[in-house]
PDB file of C-alpha atoms in Angstrom:
ATOM      1  CA  MET A1419     100.951-128.307  44.792  1.00 58.00           C
ATOM      2  CA  ASN A1420     101.916-124.737  44.015  1.00 74.00           C
ATOM      3  CA  SER A1421     105.475-123.487  43.556  1.00 75.00           C
ATOM      4  CA  GLU A1422     105.576-121.860  47.012  1.00 73.00           C
ATOM      5  CA  THR A1423     104.606-125.137  48.655  1.00 71.00           C
ATOM      6  CA  GLN A1424     107.200-127.032  46.636  1.00 74.00           C
ATOM      7  CA  TYR A1425     109.822-124.478  47.642  1.00 72.00           C
ATOM      8  CA  GLU A1426     108.876-124.788  51.323  1.00 73.00           C
ATOM      9  CA  ASP A1427     108.984-128.580  51.094  1.00 74.00           C
ATOM     10  CA  SER A1428     112.421-128.544  49.477  1.00 76.00           C
ATOM     11  CA  VAL A1429     113.731-126.068  52.069  1.00 73.00           C
ATOM     12  CA  SER A1430     112.317-128.253  54.866  1.00 75.00           C
ATOM     13  CA  SER A1431     113.988-131.304  53.367  1.00 77.00           C
ATOM     14  CA  MET A1432     117.302-129.476  53.087  1.00 78.00           C
ATOM     15  CA  VAL A1433     117.105-128.304  56.715  1.00 76.00           C
ATOM     16  CA  LEU A1434     116.298-131.825  57.895  1.00 77.00           C
ATOM     17  CA  GLU A1435     119.117-133.286  55.819  1.00 78.00           C
ATOM     18  CA  ASN A1436     121.498-130.745  57.342  1.00 78.00           C
ATOM     19  CA  ILE A1437     120.354-131.703  60.859  1.00 78.00           C
ATOM     20  CA  LYS A1438     120.799-135.385  59.995  1.00 77.00           C
ATOM     21  CA  ASN A1439     124.341-134.778  58.748  1.00 77.00           C
ATOM     22  CA  LYS A1440     125.241-132.793  61.861  1.00 77.00           C
ATOM     23  CA  LEU A1441     123.877-135.525  64.126  1.00 75.00           C
ATOM     24  CA  LEU A1442     125.695-138.239  62.238  1.00 75.00           C
ATOM     25  CA  HIS A1443     128.912-136.222  62.337  1.00 76.00           C
ATOM     26  CA  ALA A1444     128.551-135.622  66.073  1.00 73.00           C
ATOM     27  CA  PHE A1445     127.910-139.296  66.775  1.00 72.00           C
ATOM     28  CA  ARG A1446     130.759-140.392  64.535  1.00 72.00           C
ATOM     29  CA  SER A1447     133.137-137.975  66.246  1.00 66.00           C
ATOM     30  CA  SER A1448     132.200-139.250  69.697  1.00 62.00           C
ATOM     31  CA  ALA A1449     132.427-142.857  68.477  1.00 60.00           C
ATOM     32  CA  GLU A1450     135.856-142.200  66.995  1.00 62.00           C
ATOM     33  CA  LEU A1451     137.043-140.752  70.298  1.00 58.00           C
ATOM     34  CA  ARG A1452     135.747-143.802  72.152  1.00 58.00           C
ATOM     35  CA  THR A1453     137.221-146.124  69.527  1.00 56.00           C
ATOM     36  CA  SER A1454     140.687-144.590  69.759  1.00 57.00           C
ATOM     37  CA  ALA A1455     140.572-144.840  73.558  1.00 54.00           C
ATOM     38  CA  GLU A1456     139.361-148.459  73.407  1.00 54.00           C
ATOM     39  CA  THR A1457     141.945-149.554  70.841  1.00 53.00           C
ATOM     40  CA  ALA A1458     144.670-148.484  73.239  1.00 53.00           C
ATOM     41  CA  ILE A1459     143.216-150.943  75.773  1.00 52.00           C
ATOM     42  CA  HIS A1460     141.914-153.773  73.530  1.00 52.00           C
ATOM     43  CA  PRO A1461     141.052-154.307  69.869  1.00 53.00           C
ATOM     44  CA  ILE A1462     137.579-153.499  68.587  1.00 59.00           C
ATOM     45  CA  GLY A1463     135.395-156.582  68.534  1.00 71.00           C
ATOM     46  CA  LYS A1464     132.714-157.581  66.096  1.00 77.00           C
ATOM     47  CA  SER A1465     129.997-156.825  68.649  1.00 84.00           C
ATOM     48  CA  PHE A1466     131.103-153.201  68.951  1.00 82.00           C
ATOM     49  CA  GLN A1467     130.837-152.744  65.195  1.00 83.00           C
ATOM     50  CA  VAL A1468     127.407-154.355  65.181  1.00 85.00           C
ATOM     51  CA  ASN A1469     126.263-152.135  68.038  1.00 87.00           C
ATOM     52  CA  GLU A1470     127.589-149.089  66.221  1.00 87.00           C
ATOM     53  CA  GLU A1471     125.685-150.019  63.073  1.00 88.00           C
ATOM     54  CA  LEU A1472     122.509-150.603  65.084  1.00 90.00           C
ATOM     55  CA  ARG A1473     122.927-147.215  66.767  1.00 89.00           C
ATOM     56  CA  ARG A1474     123.349-145.522  63.402  1.00 89.00           C
ATOM     57  CA  ALA A1475     120.297-147.330  62.038  1.00 90.00           C
ATOM     58  CA  LYS A1476     118.275-146.139  65.027  1.00 90.00           C
ATOM     59  CA  ILE A1477     119.464-142.577  64.444  1.00 90.00           C
ATOM     60  CA  ASP A1478     118.532-142.792  60.759  1.00 89.00           C
ATOM     61  CA  GLY A1479     115.125-144.166  61.733  1.00 90.00           C
ATOM     62  CA  ALA A1480     114.579-141.362  64.225  1.00 90.00           C
ATOM     63  CA  ILE A1481     115.557-138.747  61.655  1.00 91.00           C
ATOM     64  CA  THR A1482     113.212-140.292  59.100  1.00 90.00           C
ATOM     65  CA  TRP A1483     110.396-140.246  61.659  1.00 90.00           C
ATOM     66  CA  LEU A1484     111.144-136.596  62.489  1.00 91.00           C
ATOM     67  CA  ARG A1485     111.110-135.730  58.793  1.00 89.00           C
ATOM     68  CA  SER A1486     107.715-137.350  58.283  1.00 90.00           C
ATOM     69  CA  GLU A1487     106.292-135.666  61.396  1.00 92.00           C
ATOM     70  CA  LEU A1488     107.574-132.246  60.309  1.00 92.00           C
ATOM     71  CA  LEU A1489     106.200-132.690  56.806  1.00 91.00           C
ATOM     72  CA  GLU A1490     102.815-133.702  58.263  1.00 92.00           C
ATOM     73  CA  MET A1491     102.871-130.658  60.560  1.00 94.00           C
ATOM     74  CA  HIS A1492     103.747-128.478  57.585  1.00 92.00           C
ATOM     75  CA  SER A1493     100.807-129.890  55.647  1.00 92.00           C
ATOM     76  CA  GLN A1494      98.456-129.308  58.570  1.00 94.00           C
ATOM     77  CA  ASP A1495      99.810-125.774  58.914  1.00 95.00           C
ATOM     78  CA  ARG A1496      98.986-125.067  55.253  1.00 93.00           C
ATOM     79  CA  GLN A1497      95.487-126.488  55.671  1.00 95.00           C
ATOM     80  CA  LEU A1498      94.915-124.370  58.781  1.00 96.00           C
ATOM     81  CA  ALA A1499      96.170-121.259  56.997  1.00 96.00           C
ATOM     82  CA  GLN A1500      93.774-121.913  54.102  1.00 95.00           C
ATOM     83  CA  THR A1501      90.892-122.388  56.547  1.00 96.00           C
ATOM     84  CA  LEU A1502      91.743-119.165  58.361  1.00 97.00           C
ATOM     85  CA  LEU A1503      91.991-117.240  55.096  1.00 96.00           C
ATOM     86  CA  GLY A1504      88.605-118.610  54.036  1.00 96.00           C
ATOM     87  CA  LEU A1505      87.084-117.587  57.372  1.00 97.00           C
ATOM     88  CA  ASP A1506      88.594-114.123  57.069  1.00 96.00           C
ATOM     89  CA  GLN A1507      87.120-113.713  53.583  1.00 96.00           C
ATOM     90  CA  GLU A1508      83.708-114.832  54.864  1.00 96.00           C
ATOM     91  CA  ILE A1509      83.893-112.393  57.787  1.00 94.00           C
ATOM     92  CA  GLN A1510      84.799-109.557  55.420  1.00 93.00           C
ATOM     93  CA  ARG A1511      81.896-110.488  53.120  1.00 93.00           C
ATOM     94  CA  LEU A1512      79.460-110.542  56.051  1.00 93.00           C
ATOM     95  CA  ARG A1513      80.755-107.164  57.269  1.00 91.00           C
ATOM     96  CA  ARG A1514      80.222-105.686  53.807  1.00 90.00           C
ATOM     97  CA  GLU A1515      76.693-107.106  53.663  1.00 89.00           C
ATOM     98  CA  ASN A1516      75.926-105.898  57.174  1.00 88.00           C
ATOM     99  CA  GLY A1517      77.323-102.469  56.366  1.00 82.00           C
ATOM    100  CA  SER A1518      75.162-102.147  53.273  1.00 77.00           C
ATOM    101  CA  LEU A1519      72.096-103.282  55.248  1.00 72.00           C
ATOM    102  CA  LEU A1520      72.814-100.623  57.862  1.00 70.00           C
ATOM    103  CA  LEU A1521      73.199 -97.991  55.151  1.00 67.00           C
ATOM    104  CA  ASP A1522      69.887 -99.096  53.590  1.00 68.00           C
ATOM    105  CA  ALA A1523      68.180 -98.916  56.999  1.00 65.00           C
ATOM    106  CA  ASP A1524      69.590 -95.418  57.664  1.00 66.00           C
ATOM    107  CA  SER A1525      68.450 -94.111  54.293  1.00 67.00           C
ATOM    108  CA  ALA A1526      64.958 -95.588  54.868  1.00 64.00           C
ATOM    109  CA  ASP A1527      64.785 -93.886  58.273  1.00 63.00           C
ATOM    110  CA  HIS A1528      65.573 -90.478  56.749  1.00 60.00           C
ATOM    111  CA  LEU A1529      62.731 -90.688  54.250  1.00 55.00           C
TER     112      LEU A1529
END
């Protein structure tokens, strides 16, 4: 893995971590609002806490899945870019060869 790829991977991880933190913060804020409203009516039960932990675990799982999918897409993107660069180099080589063949044919015609 070259340094550019490592840099891109670390930036991707940082962006995903930032998204995860924002999502967790948003869900915690909404849960805290619901919790404060519910505590005015009745105390928080054990089942609510369990459900909250399950919800957070699902969110963490979804974020982990997104991270793996994005990293796989990034890898495929790099592979595609390498393939396209290789094709471009081959096209340029063929153009050079074809151009020199045309020049050879023109010079033979003038003799």
